[in-house]
Amino acid sequence: GETVRTLYFDCSMGAAGDMLMGALYELLEDQKFYLEIMNRLFPGVTVVARPGDTFQVHGTYMDVWIDGEEEGEIEQSGSRQRFSAREKEAASVKGIGDLLAHLPFPVSVIQNIREVYHKILEAESRVHGIAVSQIHFSRLGDLDALVDITGVCVALEMLKPDSICASPVCTGTGEIHCARGVLPVPAPATAMLLQRIPYYTGEIREELCTPTGAALLDHFVQKFGPPPDMENTRNGYGLGKKKLPRASFVHAVWGEALDDAENGHDGDGHAKRQIHEH
């Protein structure tokens, strides 16, 4: 058979938006162009790719600065407490539409960003019992999530994989303390987003998989399981910001797999959306 341009995510140390973005960034041919695009998109937002190491693994941290504030830790479920001048405007979900309408991307990319963001809103609104329209897009954490989602969607548009697959996802265990009190890990919104994804908690008492990470995997991954046989592989490591007892990263592998009839279906035999909708 012919070869299939394949992307595989190893999520055995969890998945967060910035980790997925960092792993994809390392696979891009033109990283400078990518950062130029990312830094022109949203007012007040700066995206920096910072090389780093975690327990001997060399990779990239994606730092997202919003109005000069680093937003690494904000994206824990429900913990979005810090506010800016933007809070006073309290733009509703409609504000997201306005932000996205101005992005200079093909319709398919905008559609992907919109759908992933909406998945998170829906999960949050269902578990907290509030209508999506009542959720205010005003906090730094929300914009941070939107930047991560956009970063992943844009990187995937540049890579154009034929097939995207991933390992089962490690979520972490224990509980997190946040604005809404104490939540179990995986947090309820994350658990809802993981419904179609094989996951396990593992030993580490920390939130390893965030809602943004889960929503991106649910949207893009066509098949979960062990990595396919690939040749001409390249590796990308997106590092996580949390201080953990062992290395924290998403490992992305890019390569050519032999065509197999299974492509495009996950274990339930239910076809996942292809990323090329245009």
Tab-separated table of C-alpha atoms in Angstrom:
chain	number	residue	atom	x	y	z
A	1	GLY	CA	0.000	0.000	0.000
A	2	GLU	CA	1.025	3.626	-0.149
A	3	THR	CA	2.382	5.491	2.836
A	4	VAL	CA	0.208	7.593	5.089
A	5	ARG	CA	1.553	10.742	6.750
A	6	THR	CA	0.895	9.803	10.335
A	7	LEU	CA	0.994	11.695	13.608
A	8	TYR	CA	1.061	9.803	16.901
A	9	PHE	CA	0.674	11.398	20.351
A	10	ASP	CA	2.062	9.568	23.371
A	11	CYS	CA	-0.078	10.856	26.263
A	12	SER	CA	1.251	8.563	28.972
A	13	MET	CA	2.168	11.682	30.978
A	14	GLY	CA	-1.134	13.410	30.292
A	15	ALA	CA	-2.166	16.077	27.800
A	16	ALA	CA	-2.654	19.810	28.074
A	17	GLY	CA	-3.111	22.370	25.312
A	18	ASP	CA	0.343	23.917	25.702
A	19	MET	CA	2.019	20.468	25.767
A	20	LEU	CA	0.294	19.380	22.547
A	21	MET	CA	1.217	22.717	20.949
A	22	GLY	CA	4.880	22.384	22.018
A	23	ALA	CA	5.138	18.839	20.654
A	24	LEU	CA	3.673	19.908	17.279
A	25	TYR	CA	5.879	23.011	17.194
A	26	GLU	CA	8.970	20.780	17.344
A	27	LEU	CA	7.770	18.912	14.228
A	28	LEU	CA	7.233	22.041	12.093
A	29	GLU	CA	9.607	22.822	9.242
A	30	ASP	CA	9.105	26.579	9.563
A	31	GLN	CA	8.931	27.390	13.262
A	32	LYS	CA	9.706	31.070	12.784
A	33	PHE	CA	6.723	31.523	10.449
A	34	TYR	CA	4.479	29.671	12.900
A	35	LEU	CA	5.457	31.953	15.806
A	36	GLU	CA	4.963	35.037	13.627
A	37	ILE	CA	1.420	33.882	12.860
A	38	MET	CA	0.649	33.033	16.489
A	39	ASN	CA	1.890	36.415	17.681
A	40	ARG	CA	-0.297	38.383	15.274
A	41	LEU	CA	-3.594	36.738	16.208
A	42	PHE	CA	-4.982	38.020	19.474
A	43	PRO	CA	-4.609	41.474	21.034
A	44	GLY	CA	-2.275	41.468	24.042
A	45	VAL	CA	-1.192	37.840	23.518
A	46	THR	CA	2.447	36.773	23.123
A	47	VAL	CA	3.467	33.174	22.382
A	48	VAL	CA	7.053	32.144	23.101
A	49	ALA	CA	8.654	28.755	22.344
A	50	ARG	CA	11.228	28.128	25.063
A	51	PRO	CA	13.639	25.185	24.892
A	52	GLY	CA	13.936	23.278	28.156
A	53	ASP	CA	14.558	19.956	29.848
A	54	THR	CA	12.537	17.730	32.139
A	55	PHE	CA	14.398	14.768	33.710
A	56	GLN	CA	16.889	14.525	30.812
A	57	VAL	CA	14.213	14.897	28.137
A	58	HIS	CA	14.885	17.897	25.925
A	59	GLY	CA	11.817	19.656	24.512
A	60	THR	CA	9.868	22.897	24.165
A	61	TYR	CA	7.770	24.872	26.633
A	62	MET	CA	5.101	27.009	24.940
A	63	ASP	CA	4.665	30.124	27.070
A	64	VAL	CA	1.507	32.145	26.533
A	65	TRP	CA	1.636	35.678	27.919
A	66	ILE	CA	-1.585	37.661	28.122
A	67	ASP	CA	-1.307	41.387	28.845
A	68	GLY	CA	2.185	40.644	30.188
A	69	GLU	CA	1.061	37.874	32.559
A	70	GLU	CA	2.256	34.290	32.238
A	71	GLU	CA	-0.694	31.956	32.135
A	72	GLY	CA	0.840	28.522	32.583
A	73	GLU	CA	-0.990	27.296	35.654
A	74	ILE	CA	-4.323	28.994	35.114
A	75	GLU	CA	-5.797	26.259	32.986
A	76	GLN	CA	-6.603	23.905	35.857
A	77	SER	CA	-10.302	23.110	35.762
A	78	GLY	CA	-12.304	25.803	37.466
A	79	SER	CA	-9.289	27.575	38.936
A	80	ARG	CA	-9.489	30.659	36.779
A	81	GLN	CA	-9.365	33.279	39.509
A	82	ARG	CA	-7.134	36.016	38.132
A	83	PHE	CA	-8.854	38.827	36.293
A	84	SER	CA	-7.683	41.692	34.143
A	85	ALA	CA	-9.215	44.859	32.764
A	86	ARG	CA	-10.808	42.504	30.257
A	87	GLU	CA	-12.886	41.059	33.098
A	88	LYS	CA	-14.805	44.318	33.405
A	89	GLU	CA	-16.033	44.007	29.838
A	90	ALA	CA	-17.329	40.503	30.665
A	91	ALA	CA	-17.697	39.622	27.007
A	92	SER	CA	-20.005	36.647	26.567
A	93	VAL	CA	-19.438	33.633	24.320
A	94	LYS	CA	-20.358	35.857	21.350
A	95	GLY	CA	-16.986	37.530	21.939
A	96	ILE	CA	-15.324	34.289	20.860
A	97	GLY	CA	-17.090	34.467	17.521
A	98	ASP	CA	-15.807	38.006	17.005
A	99	LEU	CA	-12.247	37.003	17.877
A	100	LEU	CA	-12.348	34.018	15.532
A	101	ALA	CA	-14.028	35.898	12.691
A	102	HIS	CA	-10.873	38.001	12.264
A	103	LEU	CA	-8.390	35.140	12.103
A	104	PRO	CA	-6.652	34.842	8.701
A	105	PHE	CA	-7.162	31.085	8.273
A	106	PRO	CA	-9.033	28.708	5.967
A	107	VAL	CA	-12.626	28.060	7.043
A	108	SER	CA	-11.728	24.502	8.097
A	109	VAL	CA	-9.187	25.760	10.650
A	110	ILE	CA	-11.625	28.293	12.134
A	111	GLN	CA	-14.214	25.525	12.282
A	112	ASN	CA	-11.821	23.237	14.172
A	113	ILE	CA	-10.959	25.974	16.692
A	114	ARG	CA	-14.630	26.784	17.195
A	115	GLU	CA	-15.660	23.148	17.664
A	116	VAL	CA	-12.898	22.329	20.164
A	117	TYR	CA	-13.601	25.468	22.199
A	118	HIS	CA	-17.318	24.750	22.124
A	119	LYS	CA	-16.756	21.175	23.363
A	120	ILE	CA	-15.056	22.585	26.468
A	121	LEU	CA	-17.829	25.129	27.054
A	122	GLU	CA	-20.463	22.440	26.711
A	123	ALA	CA	-18.731	20.100	29.138
A	124	GLU	CA	-18.227	22.896	31.686
A	125	SER	CA	-21.819	24.054	31.337
A	126	ARG	CA	-23.244	20.531	31.711
A	127	VAL	CA	-21.245	19.630	34.808
A	128	HIS	CA	-21.841	22.993	36.489
A	129	GLY	CA	-25.473	23.250	35.407
A	130	ILE	CA	-25.281	26.585	33.595
A	131	ALA	CA	-26.324	27.429	30.051
A	132	VAL	CA	-23.478	27.872	27.564
A	133	SER	CA	-24.772	31.374	26.803
A	134	GLN	CA	-24.310	32.276	30.479
A	135	ILE	CA	-20.623	31.409	30.461
A	136	HIS	CA	-18.622	34.607	30.251
A	137	PHE	CA	-15.572	34.602	28.051
A	138	SER	CA	-13.760	37.107	30.175
A	139	ARG	CA	-11.080	35.420	32.185
A	140	LEU	CA	-7.443	35.081	31.270
A	141	GLY	CA	-7.737	31.309	31.575
A	142	ASP	CA	-10.338	31.226	28.797
A	143	LEU	CA	-8.208	33.258	26.412
A	144	ASP	CA	-5.236	31.073	27.340
A	145	ALA	CA	-7.227	27.958	26.375
A	146	LEU	CA	-8.277	29.606	23.100
A	147	VAL	CA	-4.639	30.414	22.248
A	148	ASP	CA	-3.586	26.802	22.961
A	149	ILE	CA	-6.426	25.435	20.811
A	150	THR	CA	-5.593	27.835	17.987
A	151	GLY	CA	-1.905	26.924	18.244
A	152	VAL	CA	-2.676	23.223	17.847
A	153	CYS	CA	-5.149	23.740	14.986
A	154	VAL	CA	-2.713	25.989	13.088
A	155	ALA	CA	0.209	23.571	13.573
A	156	LEU	CA	-1.928	20.681	12.298
A	157	GLU	CA	-2.935	22.743	9.262
A	158	MET	CA	0.783	23.295	8.517
A	159	LEU	CA	1.678	19.603	9.018
A	160	LYS	CA	-1.381	18.206	7.190
A	161	PRO	CA	-1.285	14.643	8.563
A	162	ASP	CA	-3.397	12.000	6.788
A	163	SER	CA	-3.911	10.108	10.031
A	164	ILE	CA	-3.773	11.093	13.717
A	165	CYS	CA	-3.586	8.488	16.454
A	166	ALA	CA	-2.713	8.485	20.146
A	167	SER	CA	-2.009	6.339	23.176
A	168	PRO	CA	-4.546	5.987	25.970
A	169	VAL	CA	-4.362	9.103	28.168
A	170	CYS	CA	-3.019	9.265	31.707
A	171	THR	CA	-5.178	11.720	33.687
A	172	GLY	CA	-3.448	11.755	37.064
A	173	THR	CA	-5.361	11.092	40.258
A	174	GLY	CA	-6.212	12.689	43.600
A	175	GLU	CA	-7.900	16.077	43.801
A	176	ILE	CA	-7.339	19.701	42.864
A	177	HIS	CA	-8.188	22.802	44.883
A	178	CYS	CA	-9.707	25.514	42.766
A	179	ALA	CA	-12.165	28.399	42.724
A	180	ARG	CA	-15.092	25.976	42.851
A	181	GLY	CA	-13.702	24.100	45.862
A	182	VAL	CA	-12.097	20.669	45.767
A	183	LEU	CA	-12.578	18.599	42.605
A	184	PRO	CA	-11.539	15.014	41.927
A	185	VAL	CA	-9.001	14.255	39.171
A	186	PRO	CA	-9.939	13.878	36.375
A	187	ALA	CA	-12.180	16.889	36.969
A	188	PRO	CA	-15.846	16.404	35.966
A	189	ALA	CA	-15.592	18.471	32.765
A	190	THR	CA	-12.430	16.590	31.746
A	191	ALA	CA	-14.068	13.224	32.487
A	192	MET	CA	-16.996	14.207	30.268
A	193	LEU	CA	-14.602	15.133	27.443
A	194	LEU	CA	-12.812	11.789	27.883
A	195	GLN	CA	-15.967	9.716	27.338
A	196	ARG	CA	-14.824	8.465	23.922
A	197	ILE	CA	-11.144	8.200	24.869
A	198	PRO	CA	-9.394	5.322	26.663
A	199	TYR	CA	-7.797	6.711	29.828
A	200	TYR	CA	-6.331	5.602	33.149
A	201	THR	CA	-5.465	7.579	36.284
A	202	GLY	CA	-1.912	6.389	36.965
A	203	GLU	CA	-0.129	7.123	40.259
A	204	ILE	CA	0.691	10.829	40.115
A	205	ARG	CA	-1.512	12.960	42.350
A	206	GLU	CA	-1.901	15.921	40.006
A	207	GLU	CA	-4.150	17.005	37.132
A	208	LEU	CA	-2.193	15.704	34.111
A	209	CYS	CA	-4.972	15.944	31.527
A	210	THR	CA	-6.769	19.289	31.271
A	211	PRO	CA	-10.133	19.983	29.603
A	212	THR	CA	-8.312	21.636	26.687
A	213	GLY	CA	-6.046	18.608	26.209
A	214	ALA	CA	-8.997	16.211	26.332
A	215	ALA	CA	-11.105	18.289	23.913
A	216	LEU	CA	-8.268	18.523	21.359
A	217	LEU	CA	-7.659	14.767	21.469
A	218	ASP	CA	-11.368	14.016	21.194
A	219	HIS	CA	-11.666	16.280	18.155
A	220	PHE	CA	-8.592	15.228	16.181
A	221	VAL	CA	-7.560	11.679	17.108
A	222	GLN	CA	-8.999	8.995	14.841
A	223	LYS	CA	-7.655	5.951	16.663
A	224	PHE	CA	-6.338	5.210	20.151
A	225	GLY	CA	-3.840	2.416	20.843
A	226	PRO	CA	-0.174	1.519	20.418
A	227	PRO	CA	1.891	3.447	17.853
A	228	PRO	CA	1.650	2.170	14.263
A	229	ASP	CA	4.807	1.013	12.465
A	230	MET	CA	6.311	4.140	10.945
A	231	GLU	CA	9.415	4.982	8.972
A	232	ASN	CA	11.282	8.274	8.470
A	233	THR	CA	10.146	9.369	11.907
A	234	ARG	CA	10.708	12.712	13.624
A	235	ASN	CA	9.982	13.420	17.290
A	236	GLY	CA	8.525	16.395	19.129
A	237	TYR	CA	8.412	16.886	22.902
A	238	GLY	CA	5.976	19.422	24.377
A	239	LEU	CA	6.939	20.008	27.992
A	240	GLY	CA	4.447	20.476	30.835
A	241	LYS	CA	4.743	23.341	33.336
A	242	LYS	CA	3.867	21.333	36.453
A	243	LYS	CA	6.652	20.212	38.761
A	244	LEU	CA	6.149	16.455	38.837
A	245	PRO	CA	8.138	13.551	40.306
A	246	ARG	CA	8.958	12.427	36.772
A	247	ALA	CA	9.274	13.841	33.267
A	248	SER	CA	6.206	15.740	32.086
A	249	PHE	CA	5.660	15.959	28.335
A	250	VAL	CA	3.554	14.983	25.357
A	251	HIS	CA	5.646	13.092	22.820
A	252	ALA	CA	4.526	13.481	19.201
A	253	VAL	CA	5.900	11.177	16.506
A	254	TRP	CA	5.614	12.122	12.851
A	255	GLY	CA	6.306	9.569	10.152
A	256	GLU	CA	5.056	7.480	7.258
A	257	ALA	CA	2.941	4.452	8.085
A	258	LEU	CA	1.894	1.771	5.658
A	259	ASP	CA	-1.705	2.225	4.634
A	260	ASP	CA	-4.020	0.044	6.704
A	261	ALA	CA	-7.742	-0.415	6.166
A	262	GLU	CA	-8.409	0.502	9.783
A	263	ASN	CA	-7.534	4.147	9.266
A	264	GLY	CA	-10.123	6.641	10.353
A	265	HIS	CA	-11.855	4.368	12.854
A	266	ASP	CA	-11.394	4.041	16.552
A	267	GLY	CA	-12.114	0.922	18.585
A	268	ASP	CA	-15.884	1.347	18.380
A	269	GLY	CA	-15.685	1.249	14.599
A	270	HIS	CA	-17.125	4.730	14.540
A	271	ALA	CA	-15.514	7.033	12.012
A	272	LYS	CA	-13.873	10.065	13.512
A	273	ARG	CA	-13.881	13.348	11.626
A	274	GLN	CA	-11.047	13.629	9.180
A	275	ILE	CA	-9.025	16.763	9.631
A	276	HIS	CA	-9.234	17.697	5.969
A	277	GLU	CA	-12.689	19.092	5.623
A	278	HIS	CA	-11.775	21.527	2.865
